[in-house]
Amino acid sequence: MEPGSGSGPGRWGPVSCVLTGASRGFGRSLARLLAPRFGEGSVLLLLARSAAALAELAAELRGSAAGLRVECVAADLGCEQGLRQATAALREVLPAGPPGRLLVVNNAGSLGDISKSFLDLTDPDEINSYFAFNVTSALCLTSIALQAFGKRPGSSRTVVNISSLCALKPFKSWALYCSGKASRDMMFQVLALEEPDIRVLNYAPGPLDTDMQLLARTKTGDPEMRQHFQSLQESRKLIDCTVSAQKLVNLLEEDTFPSGAHVDFYDI
């Protein structure tokens, strides 16, 4: 995404943006940083499970940028009905959005049951449910967003996958999370290969100070891994969501990453 002219509010010009997992943590921080950069006539489509938290964020963001249209979809992307609801919103909102830029950020994700080891994962419904939310929905939403926006002369399209070190490195007790993140990284690398005019980024935001990290240090089945996450918090090595989200915004503004690249918070 090329930097817009000037450095004030709205400097990215008109943008159509889709952001999943927007109601809390990294997604909410990112939404707050992005909205003021969008020019008049922009549309921001926020997706998450919590209707109340989405509505609160939307009300805040509408006041942060002139002429910004904020739409909310409260849906569980892991179930068929929720995914249908989300894709219907994309097909309705994006074709009418401004022609300048499309930005799709796949941030929604879950840890899965990290109290279980590989050998405990025997229930196909549990496993399929995990991948439906963490992999299937990201693929469907991204492809439908790109179709709905379409190829427009002079417009740019950028897709961001919120990734993790777990996409590259195995962690005990985290079979579902690691394989889901690895799958998403590879999926978006294929998109980058197939569609050279779409900018694709796999961004690993680092160990964030979120509810997910709280789960990691209290529920992880492997004691060594649990201790590792506890020590990150005790030694104050967890990263504030806004700090990491700002690094992502900077990456998008500089727009120098190779399409499909995996870029970690600590690489920048």
mmCIF file with all atom_site columns, N, CA and C in Angstrom, residues 5 22 30 39 44 55 69 76 106 122 129 143 150 156 161 165 180 193 211 215 225 230 236 247 264:
data_model
loop_
_atom_site.group_PDB
_atom_site.id
_atom_site.type_symbol
_atom_site.label_atom_id
_atom_site.label_alt_id
_atom_site.label_comp_id
_atom_site.label_asym_id
_atom_site.label_entity_id
_atom_site.label_seq_id
_atom_site.pdbx_PDB_ins_code
_atom_site.Cartn_x
_atom_site.Cartn_y
_atom_site.Cartn_z
_atom_site.occupancy
_atom_site.B_iso_or_equiv
_atom_site.pdbx_formal_charge
_atom_site.auth_seq_id
_atom_site.auth_comp_id
_atom_site.auth_asym_id
_atom_site.auth_atom_id
_atom_site.pdbx_PDB_model_num
ATOM 1  N N  . SER A 1 5   ? -0.527  10.915  -0.126 1.00 0.00 ? 5   SER A N  1
ATOM 2  C CA . SER A 1 5   ? 0.122   12.228  -0.155 1.00 0.00 ? 5   SER A CA 1
ATOM 3  C C  . SER A 1 5   ? -0.087  12.922  1.177  1.00 0.00 ? 5   SER A C  1
ATOM 4  N N  . ALA A 1 22  ? -12.069 -7.766  15.376 1.00 0.00 ? 22  ALA A N  1
ATOM 5  C CA . ALA A 1 22  ? -11.852 -6.334  15.600 1.00 0.00 ? 22  ALA A CA 1
ATOM 6  C C  . ALA A 1 22  ? -12.254 -5.841  16.982 1.00 0.00 ? 22  ALA A C  1
ATOM 7  N N  . LEU A 1 30  ? -5.497  -2.011  16.177 1.00 0.00 ? 30  LEU A N  1
ATOM 8  C CA . LEU A 1 30  ? -5.226  -1.741  14.767 1.00 0.00 ? 30  LEU A CA 1
ATOM 9  C C  . LEU A 1 30  ? -6.321  -0.866  14.165 1.00 0.00 ? 30  LEU A C  1
ATOM 10 N N  . GLY A 1 39  ? -9.187  8.263   4.087  1.00 0.00 ? 39  GLY A N  1
ATOM 11 C CA . GLY A 1 39  ? -9.748  9.505   3.561  1.00 0.00 ? 39  GLY A CA 1
ATOM 12 C C  . GLY A 1 39  ? -11.270 9.489   3.526  1.00 0.00 ? 39  GLY A C  1
ATOM 13 N N  . LEU A 1 44  ? -15.152 1.015   6.528  1.00 0.00 ? 44  LEU A N  1
ATOM 14 C CA . LEU A 1 44  ? -14.444 0.078   7.407  1.00 0.00 ? 44  LEU A CA 1
ATOM 15 C C  . LEU A 1 44  ? -15.453 -0.952  7.890  1.00 0.00 ? 44  LEU A C  1
ATOM 16 N N  . ALA A 1 55  ? -20.055 -2.530  18.496 1.00 0.00 ? 55  ALA A N  1
ATOM 17 C CA . ALA A 1 55  ? -20.847 -1.297  18.425 1.00 0.00 ? 55  ALA A CA 1
ATOM 18 C C  . ALA A 1 55  ? -20.128 -0.156  19.145 1.00 0.00 ? 55  ALA A C  1
ATOM 19 N N  . ARG A 1 69  ? -17.407 5.576   6.871  1.00 0.00 ? 69  ARG A N  1
ATOM 20 C CA . ARG A 1 69  ? -18.553 4.694   7.110  1.00 0.00 ? 69  ARG A CA 1
ATOM 21 C C  . ARG A 1 69  ? -18.037 3.445   7.820  1.00 0.00 ? 69  ARG A C  1
ATOM 22 N N  . ASP A 1 76  ? -20.130 -15.513 14.331 1.00 0.00 ? 76  ASP A N  1
ATOM 23 C CA . ASP A 1 76  ? -19.139 -16.550 14.630 1.00 0.00 ? 76  ASP A CA 1
ATOM 24 C C  . ASP A 1 76  ? -18.658 -17.122 13.302 1.00 0.00 ? 76  ASP A C  1
ATOM 25 N N  . ASN A 1 106 ? -6.858  -10.269 8.092  1.00 0.00 ? 106 ASN A N  1
ATOM 26 C CA . ASN A 1 106 ? -7.336  -11.500 8.735  1.00 0.00 ? 106 ASN A CA 1
ATOM 27 C C  . ASN A 1 106 ? -6.687  -11.622 10.108 1.00 0.00 ? 106 ASN A C  1
ATOM 28 N N  . THR A 1 122 ? -8.319  -36.399 19.492 1.00 0.00 ? 122 THR A N  1
ATOM 29 C CA . THR A 1 122 ? -8.896  -37.554 18.792 1.00 0.00 ? 122 THR A CA 1
ATOM 30 C C  . THR A 1 122 ? -10.304 -37.281 18.265 1.00 0.00 ? 122 THR A C  1
ATOM 31 N N  . SER A 1 129 ? -13.808 -28.095 13.739 1.00 0.00 ? 129 SER A N  1
ATOM 32 C CA . SER A 1 129 ? -14.332 -26.814 14.216 1.00 0.00 ? 129 SER A CA 1
ATOM 33 C C  . SER A 1 129 ? -13.204 -25.786 14.334 1.00 0.00 ? 129 SER A C  1
ATOM 34 N N  . SER A 1 143 ? -11.076 -14.424 -0.288 1.00 0.00 ? 143 SER A N  1
ATOM 35 C CA . SER A 1 143 ? -11.389 -14.603 -1.715 1.00 0.00 ? 143 SER A CA 1
ATOM 36 C C  . SER A 1 143 ? -12.668 -13.856 -2.081 1.00 0.00 ? 143 SER A C  1
ATOM 37 N N  . GLY A 1 150 ? -13.269 -6.448  -6.690 1.00 0.00 ? 150 GLY A N  1
ATOM 38 C CA . GLY A 1 150 ? -12.963 -6.562  -8.112 1.00 0.00 ? 150 GLY A CA 1
ATOM 39 C C  . GLY A 1 150 ? -11.641 -5.907  -8.493 1.00 0.00 ? 150 GLY A C  1
ATOM 40 N N  . SER A 1 156 ? -5.373  -0.322  -5.653 1.00 0.00 ? 156 SER A N  1
ATOM 41 C CA . SER A 1 156 ? -4.424  -1.281  -5.065 1.00 0.00 ? 156 SER A CA 1
ATOM 42 C C  . SER A 1 156 ? -5.177  -2.189  -4.103 1.00 0.00 ? 156 SER A C  1
ATOM 43 N N  . ASN A 1 161 ? -2.357  -11.201 6.710  1.00 0.00 ? 161 ASN A N  1
ATOM 44 C CA . ASN A 1 161 ? -2.670  -12.321 7.593  1.00 0.00 ? 161 ASN A CA 1
ATOM 45 C C  . ASN A 1 161 ? -1.912  -12.105 8.900  1.00 0.00 ? 161 ASN A C  1
ATOM 46 N N  . LEU A 1 165 ? 4.935   -16.683 15.280 1.00 0.00 ? 165 LEU A N  1
ATOM 47 C CA . LEU A 1 165 ? 6.135   -17.519 15.263 1.00 0.00 ? 165 LEU A CA 1
ATOM 48 C C  . LEU A 1 165 ? 5.730   -18.993 15.156 1.00 0.00 ? 165 LEU A C  1
ATOM 49 N N  . GLY A 1 180 ? -2.610  -24.511 12.327 1.00 0.00 ? 180 GLY A N  1
ATOM 50 C CA . GLY A 1 180 ? -3.515  -23.511 11.752 1.00 0.00 ? 180 GLY A CA 1
ATOM 51 C C  . GLY A 1 180 ? -2.756  -22.303 11.229 1.00 0.00 ? 180 GLY A C  1
ATOM 52 N N  . LEU A 1 193 ? 1.549   -15.685 -5.025 1.00 0.00 ? 193 LEU A N  1
ATOM 53 C CA . LEU A 1 193 ? 2.105   -16.266 -6.248 1.00 0.00 ? 193 LEU A CA 1
ATOM 54 C C  . LEU A 1 193 ? 1.119   -16.171 -7.416 1.00 0.00 ? 193 LEU A C  1
ATOM 55 N N  . ASP A 1 211 ? -5.761  -11.410 26.238 1.00 0.00 ? 211 ASP A N  1
ATOM 56 C CA . ASP A 1 211 ? -6.431  -12.536 26.901 1.00 0.00 ? 211 ASP A CA 1
ATOM 57 C C  . ASP A 1 211 ? -5.856  -13.868 26.426 1.00 0.00 ? 211 ASP A C  1
ATOM 58 N N  . LEU A 1 215 ? -4.429  -17.072 28.657 1.00 0.00 ? 215 LEU A N  1
ATOM 59 C CA . LEU A 1 215 ? -4.739  -18.498 28.458 1.00 0.00 ? 215 LEU A CA 1
ATOM 60 C C  . LEU A 1 215 ? -3.458  -19.312 28.293 1.00 0.00 ? 215 LEU A C  1
ATOM 61 N N  . MET A 1 225 ? 6.352   -25.266 28.594 1.00 0.00 ? 225 MET A N  1
ATOM 62 C CA . MET A 1 225 ? 5.777   -24.202 27.769 1.00 0.00 ? 225 MET A CA 1
ATOM 63 C C  . MET A 1 225 ? 5.011   -23.200 28.627 1.00 0.00 ? 225 MET A C  1
ATOM 64 N N  . GLN A 1 230 ? 4.735   -17.801 31.315 1.00 0.00 ? 230 GLN A N  1
ATOM 65 C CA . GLN A 1 230 ? 4.696   -17.078 32.597 1.00 0.00 ? 230 GLN A CA 1
ATOM 66 C C  . GLN A 1 230 ? 5.906   -16.159 32.732 1.00 0.00 ? 230 GLN A C  1
ATOM 67 N N  . ARG A 1 236 ? 8.257   -8.857  31.845 1.00 0.00 ? 236 ARG A N  1
ATOM 68 C CA . ARG A 1 236 ? 7.687   -7.720  31.088 1.00 0.00 ? 236 ARG A CA 1
ATOM 69 C C  . ARG A 1 236 ? 8.112   -7.716  29.617 1.00 0.00 ? 236 ARG A C  1
ATOM 70 N N  . LYS A 1 247 ? 3.645   -0.973  14.224 1.00 0.00 ? 247 LYS A N  1
ATOM 71 C CA . LYS A 1 247 ? 4.681   -1.528  13.330 1.00 0.00 ? 247 LYS A CA 1
ATOM 72 C C  . LYS A 1 247 ? 4.046   -2.060  12.047 1.00 0.00 ? 247 LYS A C  1
ATOM 73 N N  . ASP A 1 264 ? 8.187   -10.692 11.091 1.00 0.00 ? 264 ASP A N  1
ATOM 74 C CA . ASP A 1 264 ? 7.945   -10.748 12.542 1.00 0.00 ? 264 ASP A CA 1
ATOM 75 C C  . ASP A 1 264 ? 8.188   -9.365  13.154 1.00 0.00 ? 264 ASP A C  1
#
